[in-house]
Structure formats: structure tokens, C-alpha cells
Amino acid sequence: MYDTDIAPGDTTARHCADVHVPRALVHKSADREVLLSTVRPLGDDRFAVRPRWPHDHLLHHRAADGTRDSLVVVETLRQAGIYLSHRFHDVPADHAFVLHGFDFHLDAPLRDSGDGADVVFDVVLRRVPGSPRRFRLTAEADLLVGGRPAGHASMRWDALPPAQYALVRSRSAAAAAPFDVTDLTVEARTLPPAAVGRDRDDAVLLASLGDASAGWQLREDTGHPALFDHGSDHVPGMVIVEGFRQAVLVRTAADARALGSLQTSFLAFGELGQPVTITAEPESAGAYLLAARQGTRTLATALATVRAAAAPFDGLLAGAVAC
């Protein structure tokens, strides 16, 4: 048992912001990027996962009123799925995790006491029946804040051995159309931080293509301390998800914490060094269809909802970044 695991019979509400699970078990290189504090098995593939949320983070902000950036839910459950797979479902350390989909909805704006001490993810993690050599897993999580229901999240993924992952990646890379940088006819210009709900330039993942109807180019800064915490041979899913959220904020001029739900499907690997375009189209009042494309391939799609939407200001942004 790890020090960060709580015994099944221990019902004490334990949390320590200074304690975290081993970073290798959530596939992180830096301690500061680990969002899990303690884990308590509840039986029948059910676990109480307590997070350690930073007061401030490059991407996961907490406002003065205690409201959290909703995407902290995505990253917390992603790490929980990896950790629980290794610790309790015997997924070897050398396996690669391939994310197929992630959904979440929040009942209200997410507010916590400051470090996640009053937050619990009640997670049920199961292995999908099939080949004994194949790890296909799902996670369903009820989110509790102060003991009260606050939302729900789910995730679907495969854990592949090195040889199988290499085969999958080689096929995906071969299917990607070759790209020549001379094909770019428009210089992409990074959006201002305020347009995407951020307060610093290195947290902006979208660049204008000159016409908002054409979408935005996704910035791939492989030196980014949060989104590229460790090496990757493809565009990480969390980079695409953050790009989706920023695209919704540009479309709606909504507050950075206004994202109430997100239903995401990942369809193909994104190749590094080749441009990815993010689009966001209205679906209904407060709902947007999102897509990430690389050439003719669709990498991911999503449906996002916001709690409050103001008039779009794409035109103002286009003018601002063109100066």
C-alpha cells in the first residue's frame, strides 16, 4: 500500500495538500502537476479520490470567490483513471494510455475551500470484458463538494503495451497527409489572453486565422510546463480540450469559469508540427459544436455548454490581432 492510499476501513476524511500520489503513477514529471492527494478503496471497483488543487495554476485558476476553472475536473479524473489503472487493475507501468472520450457536467459553478480539501471524486473504475491481454477501461465519477453533489464526469480509454501502441501510432502517422508549411497562406496571430479567459500570454492556445468563421489555429508549445509536462509523440488530448474551451470563450465572451458541460470524443492522433484547426459553431442557445482538424482528418469533436453567453466579439478580436 502507498502512503497516499487510505485503508478500506478508514472512514476518516483525510486530506493533505502537501501529500500527493507518486507522479509516475499519473504520468507526470513535476510534482506541481499532480492533482491527486489520497485514494480510499470503497469496494466493488469504487474509490474515494481526494484532490490537491493549487490555489493558482497556469490553466486551473481559482477566483477570489472560490470558483474553480471547470476543466480542473477533466484533468483530475484523467489522473485518477491512470493512477487507479496502475494500482488496482494491474496495468503495467510501460503501457500507453489512449483516451477515447471524456464527458462532464457541473450542477453549478464549482467552488471549493481553497486546496480541494472539501472535494471528493467518488469513482467507479471498471475494466471492459474482453481479451485478457487488452486493457479497456471506463470511469464514472460523482463529484462531491462539502459532502453535496456537484456534478458528474466519465472517461473511456485503452492502456496499450509498447509494441501495440507503436503499431497504432505508425498506422495513424501513415494516414496523416504530408504537410508543407508553404501551404499556409495566412499568418496566424496569437489571441490576447483576456479573449480566452487567461491572464498571461503563455496560457493562450489559439491563434487567429484572419476570419473567425475559419476557426483558430491551435498553438503547440512543446515546452509548455503544464500541457507538455512530459514528452509526447502526438498532440495531447488535454491540449485539444483546452483549445476547445478557449474557442467557446471567444465565441461567447463568457466568463472563463462559465463552461458547464463538455462531451468529448477523440477520433485520431494529432501529429506534432502540423497545424491543427479548432472550430466552434452554435448548436443551440448556450451550446456549441467543436472540432479539431488536421488537414482532412478530424482529431476530436465536442459539445460544450455555457451558463451565460454574451454577444460574440469575434469581429473585435479579428481587428485587434490584425493591427
XYZ file of N, CA, C and O in Angstrom, residues 53 73 105-107 110 119-122 141-145 148-153:
84
model
N -5.764 20.562 -5.122
C -5.871 21.585 -6.153
C -5.072 22.822 -5.752
O -5.206 23.318 -4.626
N -11.712 19.530 -13.369
C -12.404 18.241 -13.233
C -11.868 17.241 -14.243
O -11.648 16.063 -13.933
N -20.425 17.257 -16.506
C -21.344 18.366 -16.322
C -21.294 18.779 -14.861
O -21.083 17.938 -13.974
N -21.463 20.062 -14.618
C -21.471 20.597 -13.268
C -22.860 21.135 -12.961
O -23.484 21.786 -13.807
N -23.348 20.855 -11.750
C -24.674 21.312 -11.364
C -24.706 22.821 -11.133
O -25.762 23.454 -11.259
N -18.281 25.558 -9.805
C -17.516 24.735 -8.863
C -16.749 25.621 -7.898
O -15.861 26.373 -8.292
N -13.377 18.434 -1.344
C -13.800 17.838 -2.612
C -13.490 16.342 -2.613
O -12.421 15.924 -2.167
N -14.426 15.541 -3.090
C -14.226 14.104 -3.255
C -14.745 13.686 -4.620
O -15.846 14.090 -5.021
N -13.944 12.901 -5.334
C -14.398 12.234 -6.540
C -14.753 10.799 -6.155
O -13.868 10.016 -5.779
N -16.027 10.460 -6.229
C -16.496 9.112 -5.935
C -16.456 8.344 -7.260
O -17.355 8.453 -8.087
N -17.593 9.085 -12.302
C -17.276 9.779 -11.055
C -18.367 10.770 -10.678
O -18.771 11.607 -11.507
N -18.847 10.656 -9.454
C -19.714 11.680 -8.875
C -18.819 12.649 -8.120
O -17.969 12.231 -7.323
N -19.020 13.914 -8.354
C -18.215 14.953 -7.718
C -18.979 15.521 -6.533
O -20.130 15.960 -6.669
N -18.336 15.482 -5.356
C -18.941 15.998 -4.137
C -18.099 17.154 -3.609
O -16.876 17.058 -3.538
N -18.755 18.231 -3.228
C -18.078 19.369 -2.610
C -18.790 19.667 -1.295
O -19.993 19.929 -1.288
N -21.843 17.506 -0.678
C -23.030 17.661 -1.513
C -22.696 17.392 -2.976
O -21.617 17.744 -3.449
N -23.626 16.771 -3.723
C -23.385 16.514 -5.142
C -23.136 17.813 -5.905
O -23.832 18.809 -5.707
N -22.124 17.796 -6.770
C -21.777 18.999 -7.532
C -21.696 18.734 -9.029
O -21.623 19.680 -9.815
N -21.688 17.453 -9.444
C -21.605 17.154 -10.866
C -21.194 15.719 -11.101
O -21.081 14.916 -10.161
N -20.960 15.407 -12.349
C -20.611 14.037 -12.738
C -19.628 14.098 -13.898
O -19.668 15.023 -14.717
N -18.760 13.103 -13.959
C -17.798 13.021 -15.066
C -17.565 11.560 -15.412
O -17.711 10.668 -14.561
